[in-house]
Short mmCIF file of N, CA and C in Angstrom, two decimals:
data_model
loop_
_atom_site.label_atom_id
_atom_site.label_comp_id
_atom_site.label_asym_id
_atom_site.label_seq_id
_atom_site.Cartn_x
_atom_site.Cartn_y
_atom_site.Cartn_z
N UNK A 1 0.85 -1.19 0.00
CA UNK A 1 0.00 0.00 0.00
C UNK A 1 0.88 1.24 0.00
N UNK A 2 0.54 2.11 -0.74
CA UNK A 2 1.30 3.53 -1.13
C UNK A 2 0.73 4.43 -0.51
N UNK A 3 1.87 5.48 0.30
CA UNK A 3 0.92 6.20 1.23
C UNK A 3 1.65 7.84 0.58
N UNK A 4 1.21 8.79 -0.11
CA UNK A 4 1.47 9.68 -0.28
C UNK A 4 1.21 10.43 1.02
N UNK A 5 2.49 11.92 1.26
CA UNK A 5 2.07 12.31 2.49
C UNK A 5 2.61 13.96 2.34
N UNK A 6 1.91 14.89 2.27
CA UNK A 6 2.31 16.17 1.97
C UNK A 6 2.35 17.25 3.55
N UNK A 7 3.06 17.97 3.42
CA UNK A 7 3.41 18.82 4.95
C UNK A 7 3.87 20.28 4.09
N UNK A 8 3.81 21.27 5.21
CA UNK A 8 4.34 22.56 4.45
C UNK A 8 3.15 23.54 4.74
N UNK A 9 2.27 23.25 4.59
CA UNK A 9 1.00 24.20 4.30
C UNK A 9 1.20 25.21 5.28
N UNK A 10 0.46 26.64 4.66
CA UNK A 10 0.13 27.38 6.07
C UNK A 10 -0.36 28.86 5.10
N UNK A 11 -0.10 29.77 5.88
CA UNK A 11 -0.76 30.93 5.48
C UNK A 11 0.64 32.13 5.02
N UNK A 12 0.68 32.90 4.36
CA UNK A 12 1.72 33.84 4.30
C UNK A 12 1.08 35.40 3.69
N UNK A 13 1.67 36.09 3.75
CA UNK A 13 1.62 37.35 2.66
C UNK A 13 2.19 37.69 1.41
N UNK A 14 1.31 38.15 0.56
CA UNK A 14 1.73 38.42 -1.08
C UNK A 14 3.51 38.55 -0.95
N UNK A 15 4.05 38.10 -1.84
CA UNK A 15 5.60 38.75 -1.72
C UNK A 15 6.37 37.37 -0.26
N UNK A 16 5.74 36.62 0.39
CA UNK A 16 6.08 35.88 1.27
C UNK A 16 7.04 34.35 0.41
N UNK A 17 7.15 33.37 1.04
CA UNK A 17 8.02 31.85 0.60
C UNK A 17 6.89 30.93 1.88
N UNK A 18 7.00 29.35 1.01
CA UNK A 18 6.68 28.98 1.54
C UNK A 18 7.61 27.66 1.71
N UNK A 19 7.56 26.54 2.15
CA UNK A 19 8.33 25.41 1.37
C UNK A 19 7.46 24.25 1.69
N UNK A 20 7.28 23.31 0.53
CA UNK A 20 6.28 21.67 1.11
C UNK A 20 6.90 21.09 0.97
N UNK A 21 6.65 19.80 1.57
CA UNK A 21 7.08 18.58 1.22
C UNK A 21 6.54 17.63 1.21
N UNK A 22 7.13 16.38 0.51
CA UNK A 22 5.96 14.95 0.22
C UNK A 22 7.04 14.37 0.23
N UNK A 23 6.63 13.08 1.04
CA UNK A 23 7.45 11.39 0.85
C UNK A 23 6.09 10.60 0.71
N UNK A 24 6.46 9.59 -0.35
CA UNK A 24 5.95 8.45 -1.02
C UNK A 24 6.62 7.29 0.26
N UNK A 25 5.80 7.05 -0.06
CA UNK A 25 6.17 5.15 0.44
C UNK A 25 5.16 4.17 0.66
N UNK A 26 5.82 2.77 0.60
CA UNK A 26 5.25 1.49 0.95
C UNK A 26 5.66 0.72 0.08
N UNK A 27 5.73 -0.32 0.79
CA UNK A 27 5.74 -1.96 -0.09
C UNK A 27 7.60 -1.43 -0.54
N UNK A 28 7.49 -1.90 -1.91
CA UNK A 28 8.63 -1.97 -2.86
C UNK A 28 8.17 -0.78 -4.02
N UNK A 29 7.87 0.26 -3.64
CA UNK A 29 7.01 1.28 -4.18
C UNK A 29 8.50 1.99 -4.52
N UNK A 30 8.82 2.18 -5.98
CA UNK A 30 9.84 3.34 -6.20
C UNK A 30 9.44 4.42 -7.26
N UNK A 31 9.40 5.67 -6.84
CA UNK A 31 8.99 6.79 -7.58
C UNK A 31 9.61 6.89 -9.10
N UNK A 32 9.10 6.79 -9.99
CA UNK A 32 10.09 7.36 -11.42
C UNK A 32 10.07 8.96 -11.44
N UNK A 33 8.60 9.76 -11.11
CA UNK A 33 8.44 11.20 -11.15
C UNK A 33 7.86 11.56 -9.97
N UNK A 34 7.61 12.76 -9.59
CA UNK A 34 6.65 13.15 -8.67
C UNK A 34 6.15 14.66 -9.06
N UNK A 35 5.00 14.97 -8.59
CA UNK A 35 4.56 16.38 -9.32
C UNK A 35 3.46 17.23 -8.02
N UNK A 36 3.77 18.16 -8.32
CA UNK A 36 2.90 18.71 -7.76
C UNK A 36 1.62 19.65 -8.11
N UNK A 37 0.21 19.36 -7.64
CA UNK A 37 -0.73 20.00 -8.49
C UNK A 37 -1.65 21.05 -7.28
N UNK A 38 -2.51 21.73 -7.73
CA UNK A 38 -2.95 22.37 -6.89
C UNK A 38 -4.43 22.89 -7.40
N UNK A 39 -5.40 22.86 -6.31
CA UNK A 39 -7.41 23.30 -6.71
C UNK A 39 -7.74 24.64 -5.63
N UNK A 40 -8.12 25.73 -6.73
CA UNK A 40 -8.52 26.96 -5.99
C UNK A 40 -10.36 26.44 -5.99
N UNK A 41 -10.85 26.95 -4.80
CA UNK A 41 -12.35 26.80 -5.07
C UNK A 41 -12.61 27.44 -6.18
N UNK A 42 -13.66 27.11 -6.96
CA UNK A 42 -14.41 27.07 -8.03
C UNK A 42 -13.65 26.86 -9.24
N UNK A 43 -12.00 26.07 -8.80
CA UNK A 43 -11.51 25.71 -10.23
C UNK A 43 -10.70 24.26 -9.75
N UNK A 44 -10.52 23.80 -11.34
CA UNK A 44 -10.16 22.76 -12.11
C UNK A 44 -8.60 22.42 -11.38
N UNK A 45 -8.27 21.87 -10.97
CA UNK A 45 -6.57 21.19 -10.52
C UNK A 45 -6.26 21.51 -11.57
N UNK A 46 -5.18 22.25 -11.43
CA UNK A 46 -3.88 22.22 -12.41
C UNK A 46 -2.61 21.96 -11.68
N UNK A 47 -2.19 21.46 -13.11
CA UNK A 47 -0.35 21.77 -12.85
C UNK A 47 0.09 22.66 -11.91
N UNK A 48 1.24 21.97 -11.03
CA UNK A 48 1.77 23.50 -10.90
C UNK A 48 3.85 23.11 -11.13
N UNK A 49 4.15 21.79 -10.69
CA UNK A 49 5.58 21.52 -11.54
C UNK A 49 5.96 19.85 -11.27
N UNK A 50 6.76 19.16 -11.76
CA UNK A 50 7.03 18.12 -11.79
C UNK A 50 8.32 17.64 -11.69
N UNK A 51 9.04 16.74 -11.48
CA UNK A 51 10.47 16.32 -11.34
C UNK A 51 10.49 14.25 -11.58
N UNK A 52 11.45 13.97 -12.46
CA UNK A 52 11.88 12.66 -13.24
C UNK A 52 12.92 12.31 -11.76
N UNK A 53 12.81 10.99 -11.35
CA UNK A 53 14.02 11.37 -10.73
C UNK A 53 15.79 10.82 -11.13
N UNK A 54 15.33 9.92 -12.10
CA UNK A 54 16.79 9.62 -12.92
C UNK A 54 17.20 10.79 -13.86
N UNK A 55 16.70 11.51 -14.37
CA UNK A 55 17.24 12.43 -14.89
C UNK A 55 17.16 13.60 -14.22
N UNK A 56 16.23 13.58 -12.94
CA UNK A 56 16.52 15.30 -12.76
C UNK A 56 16.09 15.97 -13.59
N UNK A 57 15.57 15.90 -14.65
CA UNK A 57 14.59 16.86 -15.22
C UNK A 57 13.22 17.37 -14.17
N UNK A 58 12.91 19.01 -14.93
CA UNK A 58 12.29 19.60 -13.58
C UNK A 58 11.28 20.04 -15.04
N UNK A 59 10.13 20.58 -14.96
CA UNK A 59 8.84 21.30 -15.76
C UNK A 59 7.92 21.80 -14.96
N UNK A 60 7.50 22.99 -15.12
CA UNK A 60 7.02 24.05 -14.67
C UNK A 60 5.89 24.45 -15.20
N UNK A 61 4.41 24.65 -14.68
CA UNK A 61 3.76 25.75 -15.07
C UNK A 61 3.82 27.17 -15.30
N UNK A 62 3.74 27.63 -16.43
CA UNK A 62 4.60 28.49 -16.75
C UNK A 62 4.04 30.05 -15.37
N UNK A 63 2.65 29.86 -15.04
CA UNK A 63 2.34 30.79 -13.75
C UNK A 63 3.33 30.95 -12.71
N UNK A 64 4.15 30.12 -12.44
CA UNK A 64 5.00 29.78 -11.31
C UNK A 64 6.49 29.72 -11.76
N UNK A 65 6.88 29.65 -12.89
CA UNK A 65 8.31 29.53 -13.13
C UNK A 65 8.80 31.03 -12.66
N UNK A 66 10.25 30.50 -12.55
CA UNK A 66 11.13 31.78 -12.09
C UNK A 66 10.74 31.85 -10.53
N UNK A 67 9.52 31.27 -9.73
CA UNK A 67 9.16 31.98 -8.59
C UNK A 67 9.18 30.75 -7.32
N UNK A 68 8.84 29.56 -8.24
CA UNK A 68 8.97 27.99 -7.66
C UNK A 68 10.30 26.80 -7.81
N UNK A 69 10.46 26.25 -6.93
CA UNK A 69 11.58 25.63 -7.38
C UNK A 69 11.36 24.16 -6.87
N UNK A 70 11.13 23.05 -7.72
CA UNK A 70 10.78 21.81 -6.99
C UNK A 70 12.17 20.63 -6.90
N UNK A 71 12.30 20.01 -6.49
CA UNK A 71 13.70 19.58 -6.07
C UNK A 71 13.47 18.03 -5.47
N UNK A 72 14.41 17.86 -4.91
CA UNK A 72 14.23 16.03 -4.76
C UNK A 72 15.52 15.25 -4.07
N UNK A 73 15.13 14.42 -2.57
CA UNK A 73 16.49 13.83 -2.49
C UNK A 73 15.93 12.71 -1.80
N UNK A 74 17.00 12.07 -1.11
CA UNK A 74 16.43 10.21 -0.92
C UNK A 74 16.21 9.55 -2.21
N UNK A 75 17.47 9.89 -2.90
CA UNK A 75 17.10 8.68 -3.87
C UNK A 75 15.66 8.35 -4.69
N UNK A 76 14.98 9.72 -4.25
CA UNK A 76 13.51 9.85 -5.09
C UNK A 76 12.69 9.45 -3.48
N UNK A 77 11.12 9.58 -3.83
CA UNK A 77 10.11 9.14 -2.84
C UNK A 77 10.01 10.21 -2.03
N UNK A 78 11.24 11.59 -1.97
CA UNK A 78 10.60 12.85 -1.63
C UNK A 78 11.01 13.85 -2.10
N UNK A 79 10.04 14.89 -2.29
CA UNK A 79 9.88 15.88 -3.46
C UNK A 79 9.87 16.99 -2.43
N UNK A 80 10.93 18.25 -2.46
CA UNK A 80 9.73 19.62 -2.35
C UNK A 80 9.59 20.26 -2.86
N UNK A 81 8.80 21.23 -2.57
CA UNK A 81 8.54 22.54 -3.48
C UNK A 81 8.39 24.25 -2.69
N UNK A 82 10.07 24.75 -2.94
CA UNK A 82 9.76 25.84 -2.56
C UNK A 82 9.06 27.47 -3.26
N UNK A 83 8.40 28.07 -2.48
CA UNK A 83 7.46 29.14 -3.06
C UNK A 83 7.87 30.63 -2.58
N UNK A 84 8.56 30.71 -3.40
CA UNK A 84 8.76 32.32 -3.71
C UNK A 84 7.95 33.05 -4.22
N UNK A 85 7.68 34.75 -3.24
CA UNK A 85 7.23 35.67 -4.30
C UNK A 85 6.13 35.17 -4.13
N UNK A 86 5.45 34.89 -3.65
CA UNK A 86 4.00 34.06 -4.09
C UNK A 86 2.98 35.13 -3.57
N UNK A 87 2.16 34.74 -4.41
CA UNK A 87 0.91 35.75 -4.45
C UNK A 87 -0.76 34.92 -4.45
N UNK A 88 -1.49 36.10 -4.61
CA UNK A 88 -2.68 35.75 -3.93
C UNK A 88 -3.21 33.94 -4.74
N UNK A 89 -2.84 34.29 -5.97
CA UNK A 89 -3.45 33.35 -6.82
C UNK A 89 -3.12 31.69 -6.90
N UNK A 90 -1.48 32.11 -6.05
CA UNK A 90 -0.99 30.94 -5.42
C UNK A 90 -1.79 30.34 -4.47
N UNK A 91 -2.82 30.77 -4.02
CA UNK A 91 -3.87 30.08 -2.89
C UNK A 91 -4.42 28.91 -3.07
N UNK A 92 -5.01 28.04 -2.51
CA UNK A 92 -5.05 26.61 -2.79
C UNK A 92 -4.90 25.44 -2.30
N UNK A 93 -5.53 24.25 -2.76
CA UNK A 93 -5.20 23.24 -1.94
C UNK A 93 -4.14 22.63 -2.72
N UNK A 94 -2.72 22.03 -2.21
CA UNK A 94 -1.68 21.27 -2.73
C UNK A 94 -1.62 19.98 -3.00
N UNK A 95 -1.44 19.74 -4.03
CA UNK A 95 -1.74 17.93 -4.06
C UNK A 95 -0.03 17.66 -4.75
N UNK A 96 0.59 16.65 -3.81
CA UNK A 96 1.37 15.91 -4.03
C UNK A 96 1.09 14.60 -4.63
N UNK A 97 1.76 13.83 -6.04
CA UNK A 97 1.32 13.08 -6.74
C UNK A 97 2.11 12.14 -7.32
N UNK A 98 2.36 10.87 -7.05
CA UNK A 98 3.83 9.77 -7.25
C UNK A 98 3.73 9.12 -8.16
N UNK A 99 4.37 8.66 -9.52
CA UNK A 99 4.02 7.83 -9.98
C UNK A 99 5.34 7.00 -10.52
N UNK A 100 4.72 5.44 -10.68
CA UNK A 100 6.14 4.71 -10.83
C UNK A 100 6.38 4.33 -12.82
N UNK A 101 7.01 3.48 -12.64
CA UNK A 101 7.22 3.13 -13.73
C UNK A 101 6.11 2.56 -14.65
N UNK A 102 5.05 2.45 -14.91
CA UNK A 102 4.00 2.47 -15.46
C UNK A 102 3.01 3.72 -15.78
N UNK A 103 3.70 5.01 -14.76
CA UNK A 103 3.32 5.97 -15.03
C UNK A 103 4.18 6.89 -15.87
N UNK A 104 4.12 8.01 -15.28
CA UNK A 104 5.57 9.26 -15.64
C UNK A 104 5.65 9.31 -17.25
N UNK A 105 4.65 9.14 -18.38
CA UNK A 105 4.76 8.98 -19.43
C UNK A 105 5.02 10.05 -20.39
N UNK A 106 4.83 11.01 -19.42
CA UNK A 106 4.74 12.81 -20.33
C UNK A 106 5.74 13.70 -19.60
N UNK A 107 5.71 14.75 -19.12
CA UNK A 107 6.50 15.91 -18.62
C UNK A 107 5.83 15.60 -16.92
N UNK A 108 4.95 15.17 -16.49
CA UNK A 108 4.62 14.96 -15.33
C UNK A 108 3.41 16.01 -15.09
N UNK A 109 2.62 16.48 -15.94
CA UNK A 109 2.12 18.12 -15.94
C UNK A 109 0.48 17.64 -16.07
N UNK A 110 0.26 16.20 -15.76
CA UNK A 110 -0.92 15.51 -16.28
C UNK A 110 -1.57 14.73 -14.90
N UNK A 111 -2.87 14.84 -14.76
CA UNK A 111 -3.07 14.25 -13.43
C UNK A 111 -3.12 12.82 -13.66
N UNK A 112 -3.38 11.75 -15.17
CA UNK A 112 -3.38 11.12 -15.58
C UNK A 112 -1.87 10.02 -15.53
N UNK A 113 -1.13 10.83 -15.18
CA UNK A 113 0.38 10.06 -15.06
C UNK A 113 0.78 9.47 -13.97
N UNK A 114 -0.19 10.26 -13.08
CA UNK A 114 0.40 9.65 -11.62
C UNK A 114 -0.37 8.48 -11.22
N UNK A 115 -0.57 7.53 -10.36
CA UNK A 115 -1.09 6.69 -9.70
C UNK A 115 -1.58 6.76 -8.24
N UNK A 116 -0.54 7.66 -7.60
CA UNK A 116 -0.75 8.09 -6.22
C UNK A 116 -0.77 9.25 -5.91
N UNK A 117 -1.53 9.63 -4.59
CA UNK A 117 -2.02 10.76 -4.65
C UNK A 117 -2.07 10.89 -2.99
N UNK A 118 -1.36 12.26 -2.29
CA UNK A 118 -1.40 12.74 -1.34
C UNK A 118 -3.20 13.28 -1.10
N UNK A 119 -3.22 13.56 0.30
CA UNK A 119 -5.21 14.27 1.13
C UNK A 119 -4.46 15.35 0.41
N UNK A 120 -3.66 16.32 0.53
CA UNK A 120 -3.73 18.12 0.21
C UNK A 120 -3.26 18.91 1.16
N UNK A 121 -2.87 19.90 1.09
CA UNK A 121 -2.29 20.99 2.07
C UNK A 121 -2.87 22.17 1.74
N UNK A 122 -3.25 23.03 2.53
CA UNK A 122 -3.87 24.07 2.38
C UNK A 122 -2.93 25.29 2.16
N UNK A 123 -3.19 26.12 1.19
CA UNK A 123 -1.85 27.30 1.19
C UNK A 123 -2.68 28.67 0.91
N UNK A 124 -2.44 29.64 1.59
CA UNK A 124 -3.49 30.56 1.43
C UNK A 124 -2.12 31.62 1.44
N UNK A 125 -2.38 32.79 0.15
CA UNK A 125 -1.67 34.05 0.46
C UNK A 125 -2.78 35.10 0.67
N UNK A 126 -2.26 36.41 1.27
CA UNK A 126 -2.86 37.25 1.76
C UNK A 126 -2.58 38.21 0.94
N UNK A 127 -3.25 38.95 0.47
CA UNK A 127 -2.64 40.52 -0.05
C UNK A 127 -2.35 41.69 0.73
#
């Protein structure tokens, strides 16, 4: 059993940082990607960036580039994501999202790629 598990959340001001984090685990469970997505009330989950972990390749929603930086150590199975600069629109619930080798088929930017899936973290900016 795969237990996605996200931490970090909290409240800040426009112009504030935040930083999350997620570890994957269980069983013989090994991450190929991990991504992170995020749902404002009255909208659709999107993207917000992703990371391979044999290559270290990183992809970005382009709302957040330059301002986010997602990263990765343990040999994969944990991801974070720090938040610069962040603003109101950054508000939201955070979904951390694992997927193994049957997944990870695209840039990671797809809710469709992953298999596992963190409850959410709440991130609210203030203006």
């Amino acid at each position: 059993h795969v237990q996605v598990v996200e931490s970090g959340g909290g409240s800040v001001q426009s112009g504030g940082s935040l930083n999350l984090s997620c570890v994957a685990s269980g069983g013989t469970f090994s991450s190929h990607c991990m991504g992170w997505f995020r749902q404002s009330p009255g909208k659709e989950r999107e993207a917000v960036a992703s990371i391979y972990f044999y290559s270290d390749n990183k992809f970005y929603d382009a709302s957040v580039k330059g301002r986010f930086t997602i990263s990765q150590e343990n040999a994969g199975n944990t991801m974070y994501l720090q938040m610069n600069r962040m603003q109101p629109e950054d508000t939201g619930v955070y979904y951390c999202a694992a997927g193994d080798a049957s997944g990870c088929f695209g840039v990671g930017l797809r809710s469709i790629e992953y298999q596992y899936w963190g409850q959410g973290t709440q991130v609210t900016v203030s203006s």
